[in-house]
Amino acid sequence: MSVKQVSVFLENKSGQLADVCAVLAENGMSLRALSIADTKEYGILRVIVPDADGALEVLRRGGYTCKLTQVLAVEIDDRPGGMAYVLQVLSEAEISVDYAYAFISHKAGYAHMILRVSDIDETVKALTEADIRTLEMDSLLTE
Amino acid sequence: MERYYQPEIECAPIEKIKAWQNEKLASQVRHVWDNVAYYRNLMQEKGVTPDDIRSTDDLYKLPFLTKTDLRDAYPYALLAKPLSDCVRIQSTSGTTGKRVVAFYTQKDVDLWEECCARAIVAAGGTKDDVCQVCYGYGLFTGGPGLHGGSHKVGCLTLPMSSGNTERQIQFMLDLQSTILCCTPSYAVYIGETLREMGYSKEDIHLKAGIFGAEPWTQEMRRDIENTLGIRAYDIYGLTETSGPGVSFECSEQTGMHINEDHFLAEIIDPNTGEVLPEGSKGELVFTSLDKEAFPLLRYRTRDICVLSRKKCSCGRTHIKMSKPMGRSDDMMIIRGVNVFPSQIEAVLLKQGYTSNYQIVVDRVGSTDTFDVYVEVTEEQFADTVRELTLHEEQLAGAMKLMLGINPKVHLVQPKSIARSEGKAVRVVDKRKLHD
Ligand SMILES: [Zn+2]
């Protein structure tokens, strides 16, 4: 019930993000979602791509430090409060979220949210009990 | 039971060693003064004559010799005997700049080989042993030194030189070698090849190894000892002073006894040249005491180590030196503390990073800034800022523990640290720009 995300270490220098995107594009990898966490000195780029293992391979070959992280993809209503509701459910279940980011679904009225948590199974359980749907890679790409 | 090659020398009372040193030093200085114009000029510049050197207490009055002197003196300017009295030369690899060539009379070769024989006996060697010498033979001192020492002890000597590892192992199996002499990295490689060939330590007869000519760690020692089923002994030397055998390890394995009847050791502050008391960390300086062809007075080795005259359980009385901890040319003084890149490197390797790092030192106002840039590895990469910050702090903490001062650690992308001829540029000291 989780998806693979590719995380890449990037220095905060101009052109770094463009370079990674170019490497992925040259290898025919399309980005489904992307988020960046950054500090003054470096950033962590997180991307969802259809072929995470393939992306890891081409980025490694390009000299990047990267790794796969298991994250949760959750379907939310594309309306104010949609994301807040999910976070509230998790907070009530005392599950802390390392990071989260969201993007629009292909399906009208919905959005997807990516979450990194320490215990995936427990989180899925809490979400399912609250009638929140978690997605596999296939539905994440098509919906 | 501990065995000695020359017990009356190796276990002599300290007063006796001192007396030998005083006597030999005076005549060695006289020999240099009479025969080496290059050094006589250095002495005259300092206003020192042989009459000023009556005992080892006067040693500090003599000028230093450096590697640069040896290169400038190439090939004959430090030679103290006619070439017709010399029987051998050995040389450094000369990868950087000019070579250094050392000359030997027959007596010089004999004394050098005796030093190596002491090391072999300290490692348990006797005339019943089969000693496999896989140091390189040729201009490099490793092979000839241990080879000669092995002969002196009376071991059956296998002059293998380095390379062709499968053949090395075949000889080791067929001739039942009991002592291995090579570089520590080659010993590791022999262990790996042994395994690949389908053998283990049970199949060979080695009991001891004498390893030197390059830096190695305690971890490597344990690894070699376990893989080959031996005790691994350290040996130290420089082509300039003769070769391996200037000092060697005994059964206690807590430092190397310097052959004090031939070499006088000092520890100095590499910046001021001031002689430091026993137990201080500093640059090792050697004065030969009875060399004929290539005597060196106060030669700066650039190796940083510590001397100790603490009583050794092996019974030898000669002073011990620690394994060199770094090179004085690399030493920086940051906020008043001596820092060696090798210390930073040790911390990084221990924590799963590569040795690609850069130290940047600068001065803001009157304070030194101390930044260490480290290339992030996949092993240490985490995908949250919190974890990465934690990793930076852990590294800084480990470095503080090692150095006593706190660096700021920065993780950077692989291959982003400037390289020069393929090697990362380790130190950028910007303070010099302000001076
Ligand atoms: Zn000892």
XYZ file of C-alpha atoms and ligand atoms in Angstrom:
579
model
C 0.000 0.000 0.000
C 2.949 2.310 -0.539
C 4.804 3.760 -3.515
C 8.463 4.265 -4.280
C 9.741 7.806 -4.308
C 13.161 8.834 -5.580
C 15.026 11.272 -3.325
C 18.029 13.165 -4.654
C 20.645 15.209 -2.799
C 21.196 18.585 -4.446
C 23.467 21.424 -3.574
C 21.906 24.854 -3.548
C 23.500 26.068 -6.735
C 21.690 27.447 -9.726
C 20.956 24.950 -12.445
C 21.030 21.856 -10.201
C 17.289 21.197 -10.415
C 17.275 21.787 -14.156
C 20.141 19.302 -14.541
C 18.330 16.512 -12.698
C 15.160 17.134 -14.698
C 17.188 17.051 -17.905
C 18.758 13.683 -16.951
C 15.307 12.234 -16.318
C 13.848 13.720 -19.513
C 16.730 12.425 -21.655
C 15.901 8.968 -20.414
C 12.199 9.342 -21.190
C 11.124 9.590 -17.568
C 8.132 11.767 -16.921
C 7.577 13.327 -13.537
C 4.260 12.689 -11.857
C 5.027 14.805 -8.822
C 7.924 16.716 -7.337
C 8.775 18.481 -4.113
C 11.877 20.119 -2.727
C 12.983 20.559 0.857
C 15.826 22.961 1.124
C 18.170 24.581 3.556
C 20.622 27.392 2.948
C 23.189 24.919 1.619
C 21.457 21.943 0.103
C 18.119 20.618 -0.978
C 16.420 17.261 -1.129
C 14.488 16.699 -4.306
C 11.690 14.153 -4.063
C 10.043 12.866 -7.215
C 7.383 10.361 -8.123
C 8.095 8.753 -11.498
C 6.510 5.685 -13.120
C 9.794 3.726 -13.057
C 11.470 4.572 -9.781
C 14.170 1.883 -10.070
C 15.057 3.037 -13.586
C 15.213 6.666 -12.470
C 17.499 5.728 -9.581
C 19.803 3.965 -11.993
C 20.116 6.859 -14.474
C 20.599 9.400 -11.692
C 23.309 7.278 -10.079
C 25.022 7.030 -13.418
C 24.767 10.814 -13.655
C 26.758 11.036 -10.407
C 23.921 11.986 -8.060
C 23.490 10.690 -4.546
C 19.962 9.334 -4.447
C 17.867 6.673 -2.820
C 14.415 5.120 -2.867
C 12.025 5.904 -0.064
C 8.720 4.137 0.570
C 6.011 6.767 0.932
C 2.236 6.699 1.120
C 0.012 8.122 -1.638
C -3.372 9.180 -0.378
C -6.423 10.368 -2.263
C -7.940 13.568 -0.941
C -10.810 15.828 -1.943
C -9.628 18.764 -4.005
C -11.257 21.326 -1.769
C -10.200 23.560 1.097
C -9.612 21.378 4.136
C -8.978 18.177 2.135
C -5.356 17.893 3.203
C -6.042 19.194 6.690
C -8.544 16.383 7.249
C -5.983 13.675 6.496
C -3.406 15.299 8.770
C -5.972 15.588 11.521
C -6.799 11.875 11.276
C -3.110 11.051 11.580
C -2.609 13.447 14.433
C -5.476 11.834 16.347
C -3.881 8.431 15.733
C -0.625 9.920 17.094
C 1.215 9.308 13.845
C 3.839 11.922 13.079
C 4.454 12.922 9.486
C 8.022 13.545 8.334
C 6.849 15.467 5.295
C 3.875 15.774 2.959
C 3.157 17.315 -0.414
C 0.154 17.281 -2.717
C -0.693 17.495 -6.411
C -3.800 17.429 -8.582
C -5.354 14.143 -9.637
C -6.337 13.410 -13.237
C -9.776 12.623 -11.774
C -11.875 15.777 -11.380
C -12.503 16.841 -7.804
C -9.578 14.896 -6.320
C -5.945 15.482 -5.425
C -3.147 13.175 -4.263
C -1.055 13.599 -1.221
C 2.347 12.010 -0.606
C 3.281 11.284 2.990
C 6.409 9.979 4.632
C 5.768 8.345 7.974
C 7.820 5.991 10.082
C 5.240 3.194 10.294
C 3.478 2.665 6.984
C 1.223 -0.236 8.053
C -0.088 1.543 11.102
C -0.731 4.671 9.056
C -2.650 2.751 6.376
C -4.771 1.195 9.093
C -5.630 4.572 10.611
C -6.436 6.036 7.195
C -8.602 3.085 6.127
C -10.581 3.301 9.351
C -11.314 6.956 8.478
C -12.374 5.926 4.964
C -9.373 7.569 3.347
C -8.054 5.724 0.297
C -4.358 4.950 -0.183
C -3.114 4.383 -3.708
C -0.708 2.043 -5.476
C 1.625 3.358 -8.161
C -0.726 2.259 -10.980
C -3.683 4.279 -9.759
C -1.428 7.173 -8.861
C -0.292 7.376 -12.472
C -3.657 6.870 -14.141
C -6.021 8.664 -11.813
C 59.543 -16.425 25.536
C 60.924 -13.218 24.063
C 63.975 -13.650 21.849
C 66.496 -11.030 20.819
C 68.966 -10.837 17.976
C 71.483 -8.822 20.009
C 70.261 -8.957 23.624
C 73.301 -7.153 25.027
C 72.410 -4.149 22.855
C 68.629 -4.373 22.683
C 68.212 -4.766 26.432
C 71.155 -2.609 27.550
C 70.647 -0.325 30.559
C 69.649 3.179 29.519
C 72.853 4.684 30.941
C 74.830 2.431 28.669
C 72.763 3.436 25.623
C 73.279 7.106 26.500
C 77.017 6.578 26.811
C 77.166 4.929 23.375
C 75.132 7.734 21.905
C 77.330 10.472 23.352
C 80.456 8.829 22.073
C 79.080 7.946 18.636
C 77.440 11.345 18.118
C 80.681 13.223 18.612
C 82.509 11.110 16.068
C 79.602 11.126 13.598
C 79.513 14.938 13.690
C 83.285 15.046 13.193
C 82.978 12.646 10.239
C 80.318 14.835 8.593
C 82.231 18.052 9.253
C 85.367 16.607 7.699
C 83.725 15.065 4.637
C 80.435 16.792 3.793
C 80.942 20.413 2.697
C 77.202 20.885 2.283
C 76.513 20.238 5.969
C 79.702 21.933 7.153
C 78.391 25.113 5.512
C 75.072 24.754 7.350
C 76.965 24.356 10.629
C 79.163 27.340 9.912
C 76.104 29.465 9.147
C 74.857 28.601 12.652
C 78.297 29.158 14.138
C 78.617 25.555 15.355
C 81.743 23.395 15.194
C 82.242 19.725 16.146
C 83.802 20.896 19.418
C 80.395 22.215 20.499
C 78.834 18.754 20.308
C 80.033 16.836 23.353
C 76.907 14.860 24.188
C 73.351 14.296 23.004
C 72.376 17.330 25.112
C 74.140 19.478 22.508
C 72.182 18.009 19.624
C 69.791 20.976 19.467
C 72.690 23.203 18.358
C 72.984 21.398 15.028
C 71.112 22.591 11.921
C 68.285 20.493 10.487
C 68.383 18.646 7.204
C 65.176 18.482 5.195
C 63.953 16.527 2.225
C 64.657 19.637 0.148
C 68.302 19.540 1.228
C 68.492 15.922 0.141
C 67.034 16.755 -3.259
C 69.328 19.741 -3.686
C 72.277 17.581 -2.715
C 71.446 14.994 -5.383
C 73.412 12.957 -6.182
C 76.723 13.344 -4.295
C 76.677 16.460 -2.102
C 75.884 14.566 1.122
C 78.189 11.650 0.422
C 80.782 11.262 3.201
C 82.944 8.499 1.717
C 84.744 8.115 -1.603
C 82.587 6.266 -4.114
C 85.241 3.543 -4.229
C 84.336 2.699 -0.598
C 80.619 2.425 -1.406
C 79.035 -0.872 -2.401
C 75.361 -0.031 -2.867
C 72.801 2.651 -3.574
C 69.078 2.613 -2.809
C 66.627 5.287 -3.834
C 63.212 6.739 -3.136
C 60.506 6.412 -5.759
C 60.867 10.081 -6.691
C 57.228 10.414 -7.715
C 57.329 14.047 -6.695
C 60.329 16.010 -7.834
C 63.872 14.728 -7.798
C 64.903 11.396 -6.355
C 66.823 10.939 -3.158
C 69.732 8.520 -3.469
C 71.333 6.942 -0.399
C 74.799 5.357 -0.429
C 76.092 2.433 1.628
C 79.498 1.050 2.480
C 79.669 -2.650 3.342
C 79.554 -1.710 7.040
C 76.441 0.424 6.430
C 74.718 -2.513 4.722
C 75.715 -4.841 7.573
C 74.331 -2.532 10.268
C 71.128 -1.983 8.303
C 70.636 -5.719 7.886
C 71.276 -6.215 11.601
C 68.478 -3.766 12.344
C 66.156 -5.812 10.114
C 67.355 -9.012 11.786
C 66.349 -7.566 15.172
C 62.863 -6.953 13.760
C 62.590 -10.514 12.441
C 63.709 -12.046 15.727
C 61.313 -9.756 17.637
C 58.536 -11.220 15.465
C 59.615 -14.689 16.578
C 61.993 -15.505 13.725
C 64.779 -18.111 14.131
C 67.085 -20.040 11.807
C 64.349 -22.674 11.499
C 61.938 -20.236 9.856
C 61.062 -19.829 6.206
C 60.901 -16.115 5.493
C 58.984 -15.037 2.397
C 60.011 -11.524 1.360
C 57.392 -9.935 -0.914
C 58.547 -6.348 -0.623
C 59.772 -5.012 -3.942
C 63.409 -5.737 -4.699
C 65.495 -3.129 -6.495
C 66.009 0.533 -5.683
C 63.253 0.325 -3.047
C 64.750 -0.559 0.356
C 61.968 -2.926 1.466
C 63.076 -6.082 -0.332
C 66.860 -5.774 0.135
C 66.510 -4.768 3.812
C 64.341 -7.644 4.990
C 66.165 -10.046 2.679
C 69.474 -9.163 4.336
C 67.931 -9.342 7.802
C 66.490 -12.764 7.045
C 69.939 -14.008 5.982
C 71.494 -12.667 9.180
C 68.931 -14.531 11.286
C 69.586 -17.641 9.224
C 66.047 -18.101 7.945
C 65.488 -19.901 4.672
C 64.835 -16.792 2.573
C 62.355 -16.705 -0.290
C 63.241 -13.643 -2.391
C 59.805 -13.351 -4.018
C 59.580 -9.588 -4.515
C 56.027 -8.271 -5.043
C 53.412 -9.368 -7.559
C 52.204 -12.656 -9.068
C 50.127 -13.367 -5.994
C 48.985 -16.867 -6.990
C 52.600 -17.931 -7.335
C 53.337 -16.309 -3.935
C 50.612 -18.459 -2.396
C 51.796 -21.607 -4.174
C 55.284 -21.099 -2.701
C 53.734 -20.323 0.669
C 51.896 -23.663 0.557
C 54.687 -25.788 -0.942
C 57.623 -24.417 1.059
C 55.604 -23.801 4.227
C 56.642 -20.181 4.758
C 56.362 -19.137 8.391
C 57.157 -15.409 8.151
C 55.756 -12.972 5.626
C 57.386 -9.592 4.887
C 55.458 -7.156 2.695
C 53.368 -3.986 2.746
C 50.198 -4.305 4.843
C 47.976 -3.691 1.831
C 49.694 -6.529 -0.013
C 49.138 -8.782 3.013
C 45.412 -8.009 2.795
C 45.501 -8.819 -0.903
C 47.322 -12.111 -0.279
C 44.573 -12.992 2.219
C 41.855 -12.276 -0.347
C 43.609 -14.263 -3.057
C 44.141 -17.169 -0.666
C 40.377 -17.285 -0.110
C 39.624 -17.006 -3.823
C 41.951 -19.928 -4.487
C 39.881 -21.965 -2.049
C 42.346 -22.009 0.846
C 42.184 -20.688 4.384
C 44.644 -19.945 7.186
C 44.435 -23.636 8.141
C 46.228 -24.546 4.917
C 49.265 -22.292 5.396
C 52.023 -22.273 8.005
C 52.564 -18.536 8.544
C 52.982 -17.458 12.156
C 54.109 -13.848 11.805
C 54.191 -10.971 9.368
C 56.415 -7.893 9.282
C 54.604 -5.091 7.548
C 55.626 -1.528 6.784
C 56.416 1.106 4.150
C 52.912 2.559 4.247
C 50.398 3.748 6.840
C 48.035 1.113 8.237
C 45.435 0.985 10.969
C 44.634 -1.263 13.930
C 41.587 -2.486 12.011
C 43.858 -3.610 9.191
C 46.120 -5.349 11.689
C 43.222 -7.330 13.137
C 41.945 -8.162 9.661
C 45.354 -9.462 8.520
C 45.907 -11.380 11.763
C 42.526 -13.119 11.479
C 42.721 -13.896 7.779
C 46.250 -15.272 7.775
C 46.274 -16.661 11.317
C 49.399 -14.712 12.285
C 50.642 -11.919 14.506
C 51.258 -8.794 12.446
C 54.246 -6.619 13.407
C 54.918 -3.060 12.311
C 58.303 -1.940 10.997
C 59.430 1.611 10.205
C 62.199 3.154 8.187
C 63.163 5.641 5.523
C 65.436 5.262 2.537
C 67.228 8.403 3.725
C 68.267 6.810 7.021
C 68.982 3.318 5.559
C 65.616 1.653 5.017
C 63.243 -0.494 7.090
C 64.451 -1.402 10.556
C 65.029 2.066 11.983
C 62.381 0.885 14.436
C 60.285 -2.255 14.829
C 57.538 -3.710 16.943
C 57.995 -6.289 19.707
C 55.514 -8.738 21.221
C 53.784 -5.952 23.161
C 52.646 -4.328 19.878
C 52.337 -0.890 21.474
C 54.876 1.059 19.441
C 58.162 0.467 17.674
C 61.544 0.268 19.435
C 63.997 2.616 17.736
C 67.455 1.092 17.246
C 69.003 3.725 19.462
C 72.536 2.474 19.093
C 72.331 3.632 15.453
C 69.683 6.349 15.414
C 69.099 9.228 17.781
C 65.477 10.369 17.779
C 64.024 13.750 18.702
C 60.512 15.171 18.568
C 60.282 18.809 17.523
C 57.589 21.387 17.015
C 57.337 21.383 13.204
C 56.702 25.119 13.149
C 59.372 26.440 15.462
C 61.913 23.606 15.359
C 61.954 23.609 19.151
C 62.735 20.245 20.777
C 59.732 18.907 22.708
C 59.841 16.768 25.863
C 59.250 13.016 25.750
C 55.575 12.203 25.324
C 54.804 15.249 23.168
C 53.344 14.871 19.732
C 55.508 16.402 17.042
C 57.776 15.829 14.089
C 60.221 12.966 14.296
C 63.864 13.902 13.649
C 66.655 11.343 13.217
C 70.390 11.638 13.610
C 72.457 8.723 12.411
C 75.168 7.660 14.855
C 77.485 5.412 12.913
C 76.774 5.739 9.215
C 79.808 5.864 6.960
C 78.629 6.757 3.449
C 75.423 8.692 4.038
C 75.317 10.086 7.567
C 72.399 12.416 8.278
C 72.364 14.817 11.193
C 68.961 15.987 12.448
C 67.016 14.822 9.429
C 63.389 15.943 9.563
C 61.234 12.948 8.625
C 57.998 14.995 8.449
C 56.315 12.104 10.267
C 54.310 13.154 13.299
C 54.517 10.796 16.251
C 55.168 10.425 19.980
C 58.217 8.914 21.733
C 57.951 6.924 24.937
C 60.547 5.422 27.228
C 57.961 3.590 29.311
C 59.260 0.184 30.413
C 58.348 -2.431 27.822
C 57.228 -5.926 28.799
C 59.445 -7.417 26.073
C 62.581 -6.470 27.977
C 63.995 -4.139 25.341
C 65.141 -0.803 26.677
C 65.301 1.222 23.467
C 62.836 4.092 23.208
C 59.552 3.450 21.390
C 57.866 5.578 18.749
C 54.159 5.509 17.988
C 52.904 4.729 14.540
C 53.168 7.995 12.556
C 49.895 9.922 12.848
C 50.310 12.214 9.899
C 52.734 14.368 7.961
C 54.029 17.643 9.306
C 53.652 19.331 5.907
C 49.910 18.752 6.208
C 49.611 20.157 9.705
C 47.434 23.199 10.260
C 47.054 25.266 13.365
C 43.415 26.177 13.815
C 42.399 28.190 16.877
C 45.733 27.235 18.391
C 45.208 23.490 17.938
C 47.265 21.217 15.667
C 45.019 19.626 13.066
C 46.003 16.963 10.536
C 43.868 16.087 7.537
C 44.507 12.417 8.372
C 42.535 12.866 11.612
C 39.537 14.232 9.701
C 39.855 11.383 7.223
C 39.872 8.764 9.977
C 36.593 10.119 11.368
C 34.968 10.179 7.929
C 35.943 6.629 7.008
C 34.755 5.353 10.365
C 31.331 6.931 9.815
C 30.765 5.560 6.323
C 31.903 8.522 4.223
C 34.568 8.528 1.530
C 37.894 10.291 1.856
C 36.693 13.007 -0.510
C 36.547 16.029 1.719
C 37.877 19.539 1.899
C 38.947 21.572 4.878
C 38.531 25.323 4.472
C 40.162 27.561 7.039
C 39.696 31.295 7.077
C 39.894 34.136 9.551
C 37.048 36.418 10.485
C 38.290 39.192 12.768
C 40.643 37.384 15.119
C 38.874 34.016 14.984
C 39.684 31.118 12.698
C 36.757 29.615 10.862
C 36.949 25.870 10.310
C 34.692 24.277 7.720
C 34.763 20.703 6.491
C 33.010 19.872 3.227
C 32.119 16.213 2.910
C 30.762 14.455 -0.139
C 27.544 12.740 0.836
C 27.343 8.977 0.213
C 24.214 6.937 -0.425
C 24.804 5.205 2.864
C 24.644 8.525 4.707
C 22.023 10.245 2.572
C 18.592 10.618 4.166
C 15.633 12.266 2.568
C 14.706 14.650 5.348
C 16.509 17.815 6.360
C 16.221 16.786 9.987
C 18.188 13.576 9.447
C 20.819 15.219 7.242
C 21.335 17.959 9.811
C 21.720 15.258 12.430
C 24.366 13.540 10.303
C 26.278 16.821 9.955
C 26.116 17.346 13.699
C 27.252 13.789 14.425
C 30.254 14.234 12.146
C 31.136 17.574 13.719
C 30.801 15.971 17.157
C 33.129 13.093 16.261
C 35.678 15.555 14.859
C 35.453 17.702 17.985
C 36.161 14.597 20.052
C 39.241 13.839 17.938
C 40.591 17.397 17.605
C 39.282 19.333 20.557
C 37.791 22.020 18.352
C 34.456 22.138 16.599
C 34.286 22.313 12.809
C 31.211 23.230 10.808
C 30.407 20.258 8.607
C 28.748 20.725 5.233
C 27.434 17.872 3.116
C 27.997 18.391 -0.595
C 27.265 16.492 -3.790
C 29.651 13.726 -4.882
C 32.501 14.869 -7.120
C 31.783 18.509 -6.281
C 35.033 19.011 -4.352
C 37.756 20.476 -6.535
C 40.257 17.907 -7.710
C 43.820 18.259 -8.765
C 45.265 15.425 -10.852
C 42.373 13.201 -9.793
C 42.830 13.776 -6.064
C 40.503 15.938 -4.013
C 42.129 19.176 -2.815
C 42.105 18.522 0.917
C 43.014 21.843 2.432
C 42.226 25.413 1.448
C 43.786 27.845 3.883
C 42.498 31.296 3.043
C 44.166 32.902 6.068
C 47.366 33.207 4.085
C 45.641 35.647 1.755
C 45.139 38.086 4.625
C 48.646 37.895 6.062
Zn 59.065 -4.055 23.546
